[in-house]
Coordinates of C-alpha atoms and ligand atoms in Angstrom, one line a residue:
X229 CA 32.1 -16.6 -18.5
X230 CA 31.8 -20.4 -18.0
X231 CA 28.3 -21.9 -18.3
X232 CA 26.2 -21.4 -15.2
X233 CA 25.7 -24.4 -13.0
X234 CA 22.2 -23.4 -12.0
X235 CA 19.7 -20.6 -12.6
X236 CA 16.8 -19.6 -10.3
X237 CA 14.0 -17.0 -10.5
X238 CA 11.9 -15.2 -7.9
X239 CA 9.2 -12.6 -8.0
X240 CA 9.2 -9.3 -6.1
X241 CA 6.7 -9.0 -3.3
X242 CA 4.6 -6.2 -1.9
X243 CA 3.7 -6.1 1.8
X244 CA 0.1 -5.4 2.7
X245 CA 0.9 -5.6 6.4
X246 CA 4.4 -4.0 6.5
X247 CA 7.6 -5.2 8.0
X248 CA 9.3 -2.2 9.6
X249 CA 11.8 -2.8 12.4
X250 CA 14.0 -5.6 13.8
X251 CA 14.3 -7.3 17.1
X252 CA 17.8 -8.6 16.3
X253 CA 20.1 -7.1 13.7
X254 CA 22.6 -9.9 13.5
X255 CA 20.1 -12.6 12.6
X256 CA 17.9 -10.0 10.9
X257 CA 14.8 -11.0 13.0
X258 CA 11.7 -8.8 12.4
X259 CA 10.1 -7.0 15.3
X260 CA 6.7 -8.1 14.1
X261 CA 5.2 -10.4 11.4
X262 CA 4.1 -9.2 7.9
X263 CA 1.9 -10.3 5.0
X264 CA 2.6 -9.8 1.4
X265 CA 1.7 -10.8 -2.2
X266 CA 4.3 -12.2 -4.5
X267 CA 4.2 -10.7 -8.1
X268 CA 4.8 -12.4 -11.4
X269 CA 5.8 -9.5 -13.6
X270 CA 8.7 -8.2 -11.7
X271 CA 11.4 -10.8 -11.1
X272 CA 15.1 -11.5 -10.6
X273 CA 16.9 -14.3 -12.4
X274 CA 20.1 -15.4 -10.8
X275 CA 22.7 -17.7 -12.3
X276 CA 25.6 -19.2 -10.3
X277 CA 28.9 -19.9 -11.9
X278 CA 31.5 -21.8 -9.9
X279 CA 34.8 -19.9 -9.7
X280 CA 38.2 -21.5 -10.0
X281 CA 39.9 -23.0 -6.9
X282 CA 42.2 -20.0 -6.7
X283 CA 39.3 -17.5 -6.3
X284 CA 39.3 -15.8 -2.9
X285 CA 35.8 -14.4 -2.8
X286 CA 32.4 -14.5 -4.5
X287 CA 31.7 -12.0 -7.3
X288 CA 28.4 -10.2 -7.9
X289 CA 27.0 -8.8 -11.1
X290 CA 23.6 -7.2 -11.1
X291 CA 22.3 -6.3 -14.6
X292 CA 25.9 -6.8 -15.8
X293 CA 27.3 -4.3 -13.3
X294 CA 29.9 -5.5 -10.7
X295 CA 28.7 -4.7 -7.2
X296 CA 30.2 -5.3 -3.7
X297 CA 29.5 -8.9 -2.6
X298 CA 28.6 -7.9 1.1
X299 CA 25.3 -9.5 2.1
X300 CA 25.3 -11.8 -0.9
X301 CA 28.5 -13.5 0.2
X302 CA 27.4 -13.6 3.8
X303 CA 24.3 -15.6 2.8
X304 CA 26.4 -17.8 0.5
X305 CA 28.7 -18.5 3.5
X306 CA 25.7 -19.7 5.6
X307 CA 24.7 -22.1 2.8
X308 CA 28.3 -23.3 2.2
X309 CA 28.6 -24.0 6.0
X310 CA 25.4 -26.1 5.8
X311 CA 27.1 -28.1 3.0
X312 CA 30.3 -28.5 4.9
X313 CA 32.1 -26.1 2.4
X314 CA 31.8 -25.3 -1.2
X315 CA 33.3 -23.1 -3.9
X316 CA 33.1 -19.4 -4.4
X317 CA 30.6 -18.3 -7.0
X318 CA 30.1 -15.6 -9.5
X319 CA 26.5 -14.5 -8.9
X320 CA 25.0 -13.1 -12.1
X321 CA 21.7 -11.6 -11.4
X322 CA 19.3 -9.7 -13.6
X323 CA 16.2 -7.8 -12.6
X324 CA 13.5 -7.4 -15.3
X325 CA 12.3 -4.3 -13.5
X326 CA 12.5 -1.2 -15.7
X327 CA 15.8 0.6 -15.1
X328 CA 15.5 3.2 -12.5
X329 CA 12.0 2.1 -11.5
X330 CA 13.1 2.4 -7.9
X331 CA 11.5 -0.9 -7.0
X332 CA 13.1 -3.0 -4.3
X333 CA 15.1 -5.9 -5.8
X334 CA 16.6 -7.3 -2.6
X335 CA 13.5 -9.5 -1.9
X336 CA 13.4 -11.3 -5.2
X337 CA 17.3 -11.2 -5.4
X338 CA 17.9 -13.0 -2.1
X339 CA 15.0 -15.5 -2.7
X340 CA 16.5 -16.4 -6.1
X341 CA 20.0 -16.6 -4.6
X342 CA 19.2 -19.1 -1.8
X343 CA 17.2 -21.2 -4.3
X344 CA 20.1 -21.3 -6.7
X345 CA 22.7 -22.0 -4.0
X346 CA 20.6 -24.8 -2.5
X347 CA 20.6 -26.5 -5.9
X348 CA 24.2 -25.8 -6.7
X349 CA 25.4 -27.3 -3.4
X350 CA 22.8 -30.1 -3.7
X351 CA 21.4 -29.5 -0.2
X352 CA 17.7 -30.1 -0.9
X353 CA 16.7 -27.7 1.9
X354 CA 13.0 -27.2 2.7
X355 CA 11.3 -24.0 1.6
X356 CA 11.0 -23.0 5.2
X357 CA 14.8 -23.3 5.7
X358 CA 15.3 -21.4 2.4
X359 CA 13.0 -18.6 3.7
X360 CA 15.1 -18.4 6.9
X361 CA 18.3 -18.1 4.8
X362 CA 16.7 -15.5 2.5
X363 CA 15.7 -13.5 5.6
X364 CA 19.4 -13.2 6.6
X365 CA 19.9 -11.3 3.3
X366 CA 16.8 -9.1 3.6
X367 CA 13.8 -9.5 5.8
X368 CA 11.3 -9.1 2.9
X369 CA 13.2 -11.8 0.9
X370 CA 11.9 -14.5 3.2
X371 CA 8.5 -13.9 1.8
X372 CA 9.5 -14.1 -1.9
X373 CA 10.4 -17.8 -1.5
X374 CA 6.6 -18.5 -1.6
X375 CA 4.0 -17.4 -4.2
X376 CA 0.6 -15.8 -3.8
X377 CA -0.3 -14.6 -0.3
X378 CA 2.4 -15.0 2.2
X379 CA 2.8 -14.5 5.9
X380 CA 6.2 -13.8 7.6
X381 CA 6.1 -15.2 11.1
X382 CA 7.5 -13.2 14.0
X383 CA 8.9 -16.3 15.6
X384 CA 10.0 -16.7 19.2
X385 CA 13.1 -19.0 19.1
X386 CA 16.4 -17.2 19.7
X387 CA 18.2 -18.6 16.8
X388 CA 15.5 -17.3 14.4
X389 CA 14.6 -20.7 13.0
X390 CA 10.9 -20.0 13.3
X391 CA 11.1 -16.4 11.9
X392 CA 10.2 -17.7 8.5
X393 CA 7.6 -17.1 5.9
X394 CA 4.8 -19.5 5.0
X395 CA 2.1 -19.5 2.3
X396 CA -1.4 -18.4 3.2
X397 CA -3.0 -19.0 -0.2
X398 CA -1.8 -19.4 -3.7
X399 CA -2.2 -16.8 -6.5
X400 CA -5.2 -18.6 -7.9
X401 CA -7.1 -18.3 -4.6
X402 CA -7.7 -14.6 -5.4
X403 CA -6.2 -13.3 -8.6
X404 CA -5.7 -9.7 -7.7
X405 CA -3.8 -7.3 -9.9
X406 CA -1.2 -4.7 -9.0
X407 CA -0.7 -1.4 -10.8
X408 CA 2.7 0.2 -9.9
X409 CA 2.8 4.0 -10.5
X410 CA 6.4 5.0 -10.9
X411 CA 6.6 8.6 -9.6
X412 CA 10.4 9.0 -9.5
X413 CA 13.3 7.2 -11.2
X414 CA 16.3 8.4 -9.2
X415 CA 17.6 6.0 -6.4
X416 CA 15.8 6.3 -3.1
X417 CA 17.2 8.6 -0.5
X418 CA 17.2 6.3 2.6
X419 CA 17.2 2.5 2.3
X420 CA 14.6 0.4 4.0
X421 CA 17.3 -0.9 6.4
X422 CA 18.5 2.5 7.4
X423 CA 15.0 3.9 7.5
X424 CA 13.7 1.3 9.8
X425 CA 16.7 1.5 12.1
X426 CA 16.3 5.3 12.4
X427 CA 12.6 4.8 13.2
X428 CA 13.4 2.2 15.8
X429 CA 16.0 4.5 17.4
X430 CA 14.2 7.8 17.4
X431 CA 10.5 7.7 16.6
X432 CA 8.2 8.0 19.6
X433 CA 5.6 6.2 17.5
X434 CA 7.7 3.1 17.0
X435 CA 6.5 1.2 20.1
X436 CA 2.9 1.9 19.0
X437 CA 3.7 0.5 15.6
X438 CA 5.1 -2.7 16.9
X439 CA 2.2 -3.1 19.4
X440 CA -0.5 -2.9 16.8
X441 CA 0.8 -5.2 14.0
X442 CA -0.6 -8.4 15.4
X443 CA -4.2 -7.1 15.1
X444 CA -3.5 -6.1 11.5
X445 CA -2.2 -9.5 10.7
X446 CA -5.4 -11.1 12.1
X447 CA -7.5 -8.8 9.9
X448 CA -5.4 -9.4 6.8
X449 CA -5.5 -13.1 7.2
X450 CA -9.2 -13.1 7.6
X451 CA -9.7 -10.8 4.6
X452 CA -7.6 -13.1 2.4
X453 CA -9.3 -16.2 3.5
X454 CA -12.7 -14.7 2.9
X455 CA -11.6 -12.8 -0.2
X456 CA -13.1 -9.7 1.4
X457 CA -11.6 -6.8 -0.6
X458 CA -13.0 -4.0 1.7
X459 CA -11.5 -5.6 4.7
X460 CA -8.1 -6.1 3.0
X461 CA -8.2 -2.5 1.7
X462 CA -8.9 -1.1 5.1
X463 CA -6.1 -3.0 6.9
X464 CA -3.5 -2.5 4.1
X465 CA -3.9 1.3 3.8
X466 CA -3.9 1.4 7.6
X467 CA -0.7 -0.6 7.9
X468 CA 1.1 1.5 5.1
X469 CA 0.0 4.9 6.5
X470 CA 0.9 3.8 10.1
X471 CA 4.4 2.6 8.9
X472 CA 4.9 6.0 7.3
X473 CA 3.6 7.8 10.3
X474 CA 6.2 6.1 12.5
X475 CA 8.9 6.9 9.9
X476 CA 7.7 10.6 9.6
X477 CA 8.1 10.9 13.4
X478 CA 11.8 9.7 13.3
X479 CA 14.6 12.2 13.7
X480 CA 15.3 13.5 11.1
X481 CA 11.9 12.5 9.8
X482 CA 11.7 10.1 6.9
X483 CA 9.7 11.6 4.1
X484 CA 9.5 9.0 1.3
X485 CA 6.6 10.6 -0.7
X486 CA 6.7 13.2 -3.4
X487 CA 3.8 15.2 -4.7
X488 CA 2.9 12.6 -7.3
X489 CA 2.9 9.9 -4.5
X490 CA 0.3 11.8 -2.6
X491 CA -1.7 12.6 -5.8
X492 CA -1.8 8.8 -6.6
X493 CA -3.0 8.0 -3.1
X494 CA -5.8 10.6 -3.3
X495 CA -6.7 9.3 -6.8
X496 CA -7.0 5.7 -5.5
X497 CA -9.3 6.8 -2.7
X498 CA -11.4 8.7 -5.2
X499 CA -11.6 5.7 -7.5
X500 CA -12.6 3.5 -4.5
X501 CA -15.3 6.0 -3.5
X502 CA -16.6 5.8 -7.0
X503 CA -17.0 2.0 -6.8
X504 CA -13.6 0.8 -8.1
X505 CA -12.0 -2.2 -6.3
X506 CA -8.6 -0.6 -5.5
X507 CA -6.5 0.3 -2.5
X508 CA -2.9 1.7 -2.2
X509 CA 0.3 0.8 -0.4
X510 CA 3.6 2.6 -0.4
X511 CA 7.0 1.2 0.8
X512 CA 10.2 3.0 1.6
X513 CA 10.2 5.1 -1.6
X514 CA 7.9 7.2 -3.6
X515 CA 6.2 4.6 -5.9
X516 CA 2.6 3.8 -5.3
X517 CA 1.3 0.3 -5.6
X518 CA -2.4 0.1 -6.3
X519 CA -3.9 -3.4 -5.6
X520 CA -7.0 -4.0 -7.7
X521 CA -9.8 -6.4 -8.3
X522 CA -9.2 -7.6 -11.9
X523 CA -12.2 -5.8 -13.4
X524 CA -11.0 -2.4 -12.0
X525 CA -7.4 -2.8 -13.2
X526 CA -7.5 -1.0 -16.5
X527 CA -9.4 2.0 -15.1
X528 CA -7.0 2.3 -12.3
X529 CA -4.0 2.1 -14.6
X530 CA -5.4 4.7 -17.0
X531 CA -6.2 7.1 -14.1
X532 CA -2.8 6.8 -12.4
X533 CA -1.0 7.2 -15.7
X534 CA -2.6 10.6 -16.3
X535 CA -1.4 12.0 -13.0
X536 CA 1.3 14.7 -13.4
X537 CA 4.6 13.2 -12.2
X538 CA 3.7 9.6 -12.9
X539 CA 6.5 8.5 -15.3
X540 CA 4.8 5.2 -16.2
X541 CA 2.6 2.4 -14.8
X542 CA 3.4 -1.3 -14.6
X543 CA 0.7 -3.9 -14.3
X544 CA 1.4 -7.2 -12.5
X545 CA -0.4 -10.4 -11.6
X546 CA 0.2 -12.4 -8.5
X547 CA 2.7 -15.1 -9.1
X548 CA 4.5 -18.3 -7.9
X549 CA 7.3 -18.6 -5.4
X550 CA 11.0 -18.8 -6.1
X551 CA 12.1 -21.8 -8.3
X552 CA 15.0 -23.3 -10.0
X553 CA 14.7 -22.9 -13.8
X554 CA 17.8 -24.6 -15.1
Ligands
LIG94 C1 9.0 -1.0 3.5 O1 13.4 -6.3 3.6 O2 14.4 -4.2 2.5 O3 9.4 -2.7 2.0 O4 15.6 -6.7 6.2 O5 16.8 -4.5 6.4 O6 16.9 -5.8 4.2 P1 16.1 -5.5 5.5 O7 14.8 -4.7 5.0 P2 13.8 -4.9 3.8 O8 12.6 -4.0 4.2 C2 11.4 -3.9 3.5 C3 10.6 -2.8 4.1 C4 9.3 -2.5 3.4 C5 8.1 -3.2 3.9 C6 8.0 -4.7 3.6 O9 8.4 -5.1 2.5 O10 7.4 -5.4 4.4

């Protein structure tokens, strides 16, 4: 493989106010805003290699395995168009997430990709534009462009140019910790994209979900600015459970939890009742993410690790946004 022309990294992010549903599939516009934290421990590193002139398409390697270029090539096309053309690339991407951890890599993957492509084609796009481009790959990826606490804006312009993420506060503002309890290592049954589409099409609770996100965003924004952990715990668990309630009411219902997922959620609530600074969130899969105040982190990690069905726990800090590293 020729030497890469550029390398970029981006951290995974975890939504505290969830994104679940789209108002436009082609531009991948969310039906509501969302708020997340970007992590430092779980990241994607993406190297771009320029292919020869006779190449007819991009190539994608993830952790050394060749995968279909689909959405990756579509996002690269958007960036090549902005540059007035450009070469095909071999995209060589590595996730440092433990194999089979079942953690979403599309957010960090697309954030690293747009960062690298911007540099490779010498575009110098703003972070806001990069967030918009990352959104075209995956809605949650728009948020991984930024570090710390991040809000994805709903936006109102038809072309999607204001449906972008923006930073609320950096990681140092409130150095929370995240304990990820891995409760299953097989690939998830229904992807986020398919799960949210099914919820939109068939769940009677979907309109109620969309109608109530704005109030959650207000509460989460206030909790973050005031560093009010109880307020953030309340709105984050509410948003996660409400997202799952809307998905459970789809047809057929989306049941992302296993017994260990539920046991972890109960354990987190018991720890909190006993004075520990912790709350949970769960995405479109069975892993539980326990967001902790720093002094509660080791107790939470030890407790979750002991639960039958928990294969392992990972401990992460909040981290920076996507960046070019080479
Ligand atoms: C449950 O960003 O993976 O993690 O835009 O269709 O690629 P697409 O969806 P994706 O959905 C993430 C859903 C979630 C909640 C969240 O991260 O906000």
